[in-house]
């Protein structure tokens, strides 16, 4: 899969948007407006209306499921039973993609009579998982065949060509990790449209205008040269120029001085990446794409004289509280995994701690900080990535700043305790301004960033360190 380049610099405040709005259930309106994209000035004097195609229905017929499991209503939606294969995303399923009323579970392929939902089998129509009901007509270890319809997600793009003609190009459908189409020569992308598989009609949250830098202010004309004057007496000796002001100190220089000093001196440095499934590589297949390993490679490049060792202490599905309270000597032992290696630096990423509010952060993380500093290590808190909107309890994704109390609490705790903060969350929030739906960086369509999303964490960590 080609990597989607992500611009990770913060977009300038004076950046411009071409106006894009919803004009009908599947119609958008672009313009009027003027923007500058690179060397090109794009002018739309009149609004242009464009049609967007709704998600297409895909039909799956006679899919064979051996050993049809019992439906477990107490499990997470993606784990209640068999996963319909058309909507599998990483180890989970994409939500809202199947057409529930289309599902038919049958004893044999073809047009055989279906079993009865609710009596013979149960279905979670949102998650696309299903299983047999004990005492129903489907026996233990029985093989069934399933028919169903589903809809995939897309990123479509509004392009403008060199003659200011606009059109919408459809992206390739996908359960997760949908990618926008590539421009043809001479085309400029003005906006992306996230056509989620379950979308019934467009709303503003589906629209992702792409920001461009505004043109620089015009340079004032040089003043006319003055009339010649008689030669002046010889001037006094020139005053030496004032020294340039010192560059602002990096975060590492003020909050990670021990680690930075060892990096600069070429001394061995040990880092422990402490976290949950994201730190454990959930969402990516190659270990080199894990954010801490991307961070390690770039830190080694910047401080090539220092031997740097990266250790990972990560527990998928767990919170930091669970890790701290796990029994000593078990698979997850905080003292053994985090403190005993005598790290110089500990990075902490726990999106699974997002249940904590500001007060909870202050109380719980004070204990973590005391343990890490007591071991002689420095700490970097990493703000989390964005996950499913319903899990964050937000009505839409149009925010430009992370609304979660957990993120606010991390920032307050870091400021109050002189702890370094790698603000990955701010970079995830910036994706909308680049026309990128952040959900399309989640490999499982829930909460596991792909390699691009992992890179955002590495970028946030590298921001803390000076160039040398």
Coordinates of C-alpha atoms in Angstrom, one line a residue, residues 1-448:
X1 CA 0.0 0.0 0.0
X2 CA 1.5 3.4 -0.9
X3 CA 2.2 5.6 2.0
X4 CA 0.2 8.8 2.2
X5 CA 2.5 11.7 2.9
X6 CA 1.4 13.7 6.0
X7 CA 2.4 17.3 6.5
X8 CA 3.3 17.4 10.1
X9 CA 4.1 21.1 10.5
X10 CA 1.5 23.3 12.0
X11 CA -0.4 25.1 9.3
X12 CA 0.1 28.9 9.4
X13 CA -2.8 30.9 10.9
X14 CA -3.2 32.8 7.7
X15 CA -3.7 29.7 5.6
X16 CA -6.7 29.8 3.2
X17 CA -9.5 27.4 2.5
X18 CA -11.6 27.2 -0.6
X19 CA -15.2 27.2 0.8
X20 CA -16.9 23.8 0.6
X21 CA -20.3 23.1 1.9
X22 CA -23.2 20.6 1.7
X23 CA -25.8 21.6 -0.9
X24 CA -28.0 18.4 -0.9
X25 CA -28.0 14.8 0.4
X26 CA -25.2 13.9 -2.1
X27 CA -24.3 17.4 -3.5
X28 CA -21.6 19.7 -2.4
X29 CA -20.9 23.4 -3.3
X30 CA -17.4 24.7 -3.9
X31 CA -16.5 28.4 -3.9
X32 CA -16.7 31.2 -4.6
X33 CA -13.2 32.1 -3.3
X34 CA -9.5 32.7 -4.1
X35 CA -6.6 30.8 -2.8
X36 CA -2.9 30.4 -3.6
X37 CA -1.7 26.8 -3.9
X38 CA 2.1 26.9 -4.4
X39 CA 2.8 29.2 -7.4
X40 CA -0.8 29.0 -8.6
X41 CA -3.6 31.4 -7.8
X42 CA -7.0 29.6 -7.9
X43 CA -10.0 31.8 -8.4
X44 CA -13.6 30.6 -8.4
X45 CA -15.8 33.7 -9.1
X46 CA -19.0 31.6 -8.9
X47 CA -20.0 28.6 -6.8
X48 CA -19.8 25.2 -8.4
X49 CA -22.1 22.3 -7.4
X50 CA -20.8 18.7 -7.7
X51 CA -22.4 15.4 -7.2
X52 CA -20.9 12.7 -4.9
X53 CA -21.7 9.1 -5.2
X54 CA -23.2 7.3 -2.2
X55 CA -21.5 4.1 -1.0
X56 CA -22.0 1.2 -3.3
X57 CA -23.6 -2.0 -2.0
X58 CA -21.4 -5.0 -2.2
X59 CA -23.0 -8.4 -2.1
X60 CA -21.5 -11.4 -0.3
X61 CA -23.1 -14.7 -1.0
X62 CA -22.6 -18.3 0.3
X63 CA -19.6 -17.4 2.6
X64 CA -18.8 -20.6 4.5
X65 CA -18.3 -20.5 8.3
X66 CA -17.2 -23.7 9.9
X67 CA -17.7 -24.3 13.6
X68 CA -20.2 -21.5 13.9
X69 CA -19.6 -20.1 17.4
X70 CA -22.1 -19.2 20.1
X71 CA -23.0 -15.6 20.2
X72 CA -21.5 -13.8 23.3
X73 CA -23.5 -10.7 24.0
X74 CA -21.2 -9.7 26.9
X75 CA -18.0 -9.4 24.7
X76 CA -16.9 -6.3 22.8
X77 CA -18.9 -5.8 19.6
X78 CA -16.1 -7.0 17.3
X79 CA -15.7 -10.2 19.4
X80 CA -19.3 -11.4 19.9
X81 CA -19.1 -14.2 17.4
X82 CA -18.0 -14.8 13.8
X83 CA -16.9 -11.7 11.9
X84 CA -18.4 -11.2 8.5
X85 CA -15.3 -11.3 6.3
X86 CA -16.2 -8.4 4.0
X87 CA -16.0 -5.9 6.9
X88 CA -12.9 -7.3 8.8
X89 CA -10.4 -4.5 9.6
X90 CA -7.1 -5.8 11.2
X91 CA -8.3 -8.0 14.1
X92 CA -11.7 -6.2 14.4
X93 CA -14.6 -5.2 12.1
X94 CA -15.6 -1.9 10.5
X95 CA -18.7 -0.6 12.1
X96 CA -22.0 0.4 10.5
X97 CA -21.0 -1.1 7.2
X98 CA -23.3 -4.1 6.8
X99 CA -27.0 -3.9 5.8
X100 CA -28.4 -5.9 8.8
X101 CA -31.7 -6.9 7.1
X102 CA -29.7 -8.5 4.3
X103 CA -28.0 -11.1 6.5
X104 CA -29.2 -14.7 6.0
X105 CA -27.6 -17.7 7.8
X106 CA -28.3 -21.0 5.9
X107 CA -27.7 -24.7 6.4
X108 CA -26.5 -25.1 2.8
X109 CA -25.2 -22.8 -0.1
X110 CA -27.6 -21.5 -2.7
X111 CA -31.2 -20.5 -2.0
X112 CA -31.8 -22.8 1.0
X113 CA -34.1 -21.6 3.7
X114 CA -32.4 -19.3 6.2
X115 CA -32.3 -19.8 10.0
X116 CA -34.3 -17.4 12.1
X117 CA -32.5 -14.4 13.7
X118 CA -33.1 -14.2 17.4
X119 CA -34.1 -17.9 17.6
X120 CA -31.3 -19.8 15.8
X121 CA -28.7 -17.1 15.7
X122 CA -28.0 -13.6 17.0
X123 CA -26.5 -10.6 15.1
X124 CA -24.8 -7.4 16.1
X125 CA -25.7 -5.4 13.0
X126 CA -23.5 -2.5 14.0
X127 CA -20.3 -4.5 14.3
X128 CA -21.0 -7.2 11.7
X129 CA -20.6 -10.1 14.1
X130 CA -23.0 -13.0 14.7
X131 CA -23.2 -16.5 16.3
X132 CA -25.6 -19.3 17.1
X133 CA -28.1 -19.2 19.9
X134 CA -27.9 -22.3 22.2
X135 CA -31.0 -24.4 22.0
X136 CA -31.7 -23.1 18.5
X137 CA -31.6 -24.8 15.2
X138 CA -27.8 -24.5 14.6
X139 CA -25.9 -27.3 16.2
X140 CA -22.5 -27.3 18.0
X141 CA -19.6 -27.1 15.5
X142 CA -22.0 -26.9 12.6
X143 CA -21.0 -25.3 9.3
X144 CA -23.3 -22.5 8.0
X145 CA -23.3 -20.4 4.8
X146 CA -24.1 -16.7 5.1
X147 CA -25.4 -14.1 2.6
X148 CA -25.2 -10.4 3.4
X149 CA -24.8 -6.9 1.8
X150 CA -22.3 -4.3 3.0
X151 CA -20.9 -0.9 2.0
X152 CA -17.3 0.2 2.1
X153 CA -15.8 3.6 2.9
X154 CA -14.0 6.0 0.5
X155 CA -12.1 9.2 0.3
X156 CA -13.2 11.2 -2.8
X157 CA -11.3 14.3 -3.8
X158 CA -12.4 17.6 -5.4
X159 CA -9.8 18.4 -8.1
X160 CA -9.4 21.6 -10.1
X161 CA -7.5 21.5 -13.4
X162 CA -5.4 24.2 -15.1
X163 CA -8.6 25.7 -16.7
X164 CA -10.4 26.0 -13.4
X165 CA -12.7 23.0 -14.2
X166 CA -13.8 21.1 -11.1
X167 CA -14.6 17.5 -10.7
X168 CA -14.9 14.8 -8.0
X169 CA -12.6 11.7 -8.3
X170 CA -13.7 8.7 -6.4
X171 CA -11.2 6.9 -4.1
X172 CA -10.8 3.2 -3.8
X173 CA -13.3 1.6 -1.4
X174 CA -12.0 0.1 1.8
X175 CA -13.1 -1.2 5.2
X176 CA -10.4 0.8 6.8
X177 CA -7.3 2.8 5.7
X178 CA -9.1 4.4 2.8
X179 CA -6.7 6.4 0.6
X180 CA -7.5 9.5 -1.5
X181 CA -7.1 9.3 -5.3
X182 CA -3.9 10.7 -6.8
X183 CA -4.1 13.9 -8.9
X184 CA -3.5 13.8 -12.7
X185 CA -0.9 16.2 -14.1
X186 CA -2.1 19.8 -13.8
X187 CA -4.7 19.0 -11.1
X188 CA -4.8 20.5 -7.6
X189 CA -6.8 18.9 -4.8
X190 CA -9.1 21.4 -3.1
X191 CA -11.0 19.2 -0.6
X192 CA -11.5 15.6 0.4
X193 CA -14.8 14.0 1.1
X194 CA -14.9 11.1 3.6
X195 CA -17.7 8.8 2.4
X196 CA -18.1 6.5 5.3
X197 CA -19.7 3.2 4.4
X198 CA -22.7 3.8 6.7
X199 CA -23.2 7.4 5.5
X200 CA -26.9 8.0 4.7
X201 CA -26.3 11.5 3.4
X202 CA -23.5 14.1 3.5
X203 CA -23.1 16.5 6.4
X204 CA -20.4 19.0 7.0
X205 CA -18.4 16.5 9.0
X206 CA -17.8 14.6 5.8
X207 CA -16.0 17.5 4.2
X208 CA -12.3 18.1 4.5
X209 CA -11.2 21.3 2.8
X210 CA -7.4 21.4 2.3
X211 CA -5.6 24.4 3.6
X212 CA -3.1 26.3 1.5
X213 CA -0.6 29.0 2.6
X214 CA -1.8 32.5 1.9
X215 CA 0.3 34.6 -0.5
X216 CA 2.9 36.7 1.2
X217 CA 2.3 40.4 1.7
X218 CA 3.5 42.4 -1.2
X219 CA 6.9 44.0 -0.8
X220 CA 6.6 47.8 -0.7
X221 CA 8.5 49.5 -3.5
X222 CA 11.9 50.8 -2.7
X223 CA 12.0 54.6 -2.1
X224 CA 13.4 56.9 -4.7
X225 CA 17.1 57.7 -4.2
X226 CA 17.7 61.1 -2.5
X227 CA 19.2 64.0 -4.3
X228 CA 23.0 64.0 -4.2
X229 CA 24.5 65.9 -1.2
X230 CA 28.0 67.2 -0.5
X231 CA 30.3 64.5 0.9
X232 CA 30.1 64.2 4.6
X233 CA 33.0 64.1 6.9
X234 CA 34.5 60.7 7.6
X235 CA 32.3 58.7 9.9
X236 CA 33.5 57.3 13.2
X237 CA 34.6 53.7 13.4
X238 CA 31.6 51.4 13.1
X239 CA 30.1 50.0 16.2
X240 CA 30.4 46.2 16.3
X241 CA 27.0 44.5 15.6
X242 CA 25.1 43.3 18.6
X243 CA 25.3 39.5 19.1
X244 CA 22.4 37.6 17.8
X245 CA 19.9 36.5 20.5
X246 CA 20.4 32.9 21.6
X247 CA 18.1 30.3 20.1
X248 CA 15.3 29.3 22.4
X249 CA 16.2 26.2 24.4
X250 CA 14.7 22.9 23.4
X251 CA 12.4 21.0 25.7
X252 CA 15.1 18.4 26.2
X253 CA 17.6 21.1 27.3
X254 CA 15.2 22.3 30.0
X255 CA 13.2 19.1 31.0
X256 CA 15.4 16.2 29.8
X257 CA 18.9 17.6 30.6
X258 CA 20.5 14.3 31.8
X259 CA 19.4 12.3 28.7
X260 CA 20.4 15.1 26.3
X261 CA 23.8 15.5 28.0
X262 CA 24.6 11.8 27.6
X263 CA 23.4 11.9 23.9
X264 CA 25.7 14.9 23.2
X265 CA 28.6 13.3 25.0
X266 CA 28.3 10.0 23.1
X267 CA 27.5 8.0 26.3
X268 CA 25.2 5.0 26.3
X269 CA 21.5 5.9 26.7
X270 CA 18.6 3.5 27.6
X271 CA 15.0 4.4 26.8
X272 CA 11.9 2.4 27.9
X273 CA 8.7 2.9 25.9
X274 CA 6.0 2.2 28.5
X275 CA 2.5 1.8 27.1
X276 CA -0.5 -0.2 25.8
X277 CA -1.3 -1.9 22.5
X278 CA -0.2 1.2 20.5
X279 CA 3.3 0.9 22.0
X280 CA 3.0 -2.8 21.4
X281 CA 2.7 -2.3 17.7
X282 CA -1.1 -2.7 17.3
X283 CA -2.0 -1.6 13.8
X284 CA 1.4 -2.2 12.1
X285 CA 3.0 -5.4 11.0
X286 CA 6.7 -4.4 10.9
X287 CA 8.4 -3.7 14.2
X288 CA 10.5 -0.9 12.6
X289 CA 7.2 1.0 12.1
X290 CA 6.4 1.1 15.8
X291 CA 6.7 4.7 16.9
X292 CA 9.4 4.0 19.5
X293 CA 11.5 2.3 16.8
X294 CA 11.0 5.1 14.4
X295 CA 12.0 7.5 17.2
X296 CA 15.1 5.4 18.0
X297 CA 16.3 5.3 14.4
X298 CA 15.9 9.1 14.0
X299 CA 17.5 9.8 17.4
X300 CA 20.5 7.6 16.4
X301 CA 20.8 9.5 13.2
X302 CA 20.8 12.9 15.0
X303 CA 23.2 11.7 17.8
X304 CA 25.2 9.2 15.9
X305 CA 28.0 9.1 18.4
X306 CA 25.8 7.8 21.3
X307 CA 24.9 4.1 21.7
X308 CA 21.1 4.1 22.3
X309 CA 19.1 1.1 23.5
X310 CA 15.3 1.0 23.2
X311 CA 13.2 -1.3 25.4
X312 CA 9.4 -1.8 25.2
X313 CA 7.2 -2.4 28.2
X314 CA 3.7 -2.6 26.7
X315 CA 0.5 -4.4 27.5
X316 CA -2.2 -4.4 24.9
X317 CA -5.7 -3.6 26.2
X318 CA -4.5 -2.5 29.6
X319 CA -4.2 0.8 31.4
X320 CA -1.1 2.1 33.2
X321 CA -2.9 1.3 36.6
X322 CA -3.3 -2.3 35.5
X323 CA 0.4 -2.5 34.6
X324 CA 1.5 -1.0 38.0
X325 CA -0.8 -3.4 39.9
X326 CA 0.1 -6.6 38.0
X327 CA 1.8 -9.2 40.2
X328 CA 5.6 -9.3 40.3
X329 CA 7.2 -12.0 38.2
X330 CA 4.2 -12.2 35.8
X331 CA 4.1 -11.3 32.1
X332 CA 3.8 -7.6 33.0
X333 CA 5.9 -6.4 35.9
X334 CA 6.4 -2.7 36.2
X335 CA 9.5 -2.8 38.4
X336 CA 11.2 -5.5 36.2
X337 CA 10.1 -4.0 32.9
X338 CA 10.4 -0.3 33.4
X339 CA 12.6 0.4 36.5
X340 CA 15.1 -2.4 36.7
X341 CA 16.8 -1.7 33.3
X342 CA 17.8 1.7 34.9
X343 CA 16.6 3.8 32.0
X344 CA 17.7 7.3 31.4
X345 CA 14.4 8.1 29.8
X346 CA 10.9 6.6 30.0
X347 CA 8.2 7.6 27.4
X348 CA 4.6 7.0 28.5
X349 CA 1.8 6.4 26.0
X350 CA -1.6 5.1 27.3
X351 CA -4.6 5.9 25.3
X352 CA -6.3 3.3 27.6
X353 CA -5.9 5.8 30.4
X354 CA -8.3 8.2 28.6
X355 CA -11.0 7.3 31.2
X356 CA -9.2 9.6 33.6
X357 CA -10.2 13.2 34.1
X358 CA -7.9 16.0 35.2
X359 CA -8.2 15.1 38.9
X360 CA -7.6 11.5 38.2
X361 CA -4.5 12.3 36.2
X362 CA -3.1 14.4 39.0
X363 CA -3.5 11.7 41.5
X364 CA -2.5 8.6 39.5
X365 CA 0.4 10.0 37.5
X366 CA 2.0 11.6 40.6
X367 CA 2.8 8.0 41.7
X368 CA 4.2 7.1 38.3
X369 CA 6.4 10.2 38.2
X370 CA 7.7 9.5 41.7
X371 CA 8.6 5.9 40.8
X372 CA 10.4 6.9 37.6
X373 CA 12.3 9.8 39.0
X374 CA 13.1 7.7 42.0
X375 CA 14.9 5.3 39.6
X376 CA 16.9 8.2 38.3
X377 CA 15.1 8.4 35.0
X378 CA 13.5 11.3 33.1
X379 CA 9.9 11.1 31.8
X380 CA 8.1 12.1 28.6
X381 CA 4.3 12.0 28.6
X382 CA 2.8 11.4 25.1
X383 CA -0.7 12.7 24.5
X384 CA -2.8 10.1 22.7
X385 CA -4.0 9.8 19.2
X386 CA -7.7 10.2 18.2
X387 CA -9.9 7.1 18.3
X388 CA -13.5 6.3 17.3
X389 CA -15.6 9.5 17.7
X390 CA -18.2 7.6 19.8
X391 CA -15.4 6.4 22.1
X392 CA -14.3 10.0 22.6
X393 CA -17.9 11.1 23.2
X394 CA -17.8 13.8 20.6
X395 CA -20.7 14.5 18.2
X396 CA -18.4 15.1 15.2
X397 CA -14.8 15.3 14.2
X398 CA -14.7 19.0 13.3
X399 CA -12.7 20.0 16.4
X400 CA -9.2 21.5 16.0
X401 CA -8.2 20.9 19.7
X402 CA -8.5 17.6 21.5
X403 CA -11.7 17.7 23.6
X404 CA -10.8 14.9 26.0
X405 CA -10.4 15.7 29.7
X406 CA -7.5 13.1 29.8
X407 CA -5.5 15.2 27.3
X408 CA -6.1 18.4 29.2
X409 CA -5.1 16.6 32.4
X410 CA -1.8 15.4 30.9
X411 CA -1.0 19.0 29.8
X412 CA -1.8 20.4 33.2
X413 CA 0.2 17.7 35.0
X414 CA 3.2 18.1 32.8
X415 CA 3.2 21.9 33.3
X416 CA 2.8 21.6 37.1
X417 CA 5.5 19.0 37.5
X418 CA 8.1 20.1 34.9
X419 CA 7.6 17.0 32.8
X420 CA 8.3 16.9 29.1
X421 CA 5.2 16.5 26.9
X422 CA 5.2 15.1 23.4
X423 CA 1.9 16.5 22.0
X424 CA 1.0 13.8 19.5
X425 CA -2.7 14.6 20.0
X426 CA -2.2 18.2 18.6
X427 CA -0.7 16.7 15.4
X428 CA -3.6 14.3 15.0
X429 CA -6.0 17.2 15.3
X430 CA -4.1 19.0 12.6
X431 CA -4.9 16.2 10.1
X432 CA -8.3 17.7 9.3
X433 CA -6.7 20.9 8.2
X434 CA -4.7 18.9 5.7
X435 CA -7.8 17.2 4.4
X436 CA -7.1 13.9 6.0
X437 CA -9.8 12.1 8.0
X438 CA -8.0 10.8 11.0
X439 CA -10.1 7.6 11.1
X440 CA -8.4 6.5 7.9
X441 CA -5.1 6.2 9.8
X442 CA -6.7 3.5 12.2
X443 CA -5.9 0.0 10.9
X444 CA -8.6 -1.6 12.9
X445 CA -11.1 1.2 12.3
X446 CA -11.1 1.7 16.1
X447 CA -7.9 2.7 17.9
X448 CA -4.8 1.2 16.3

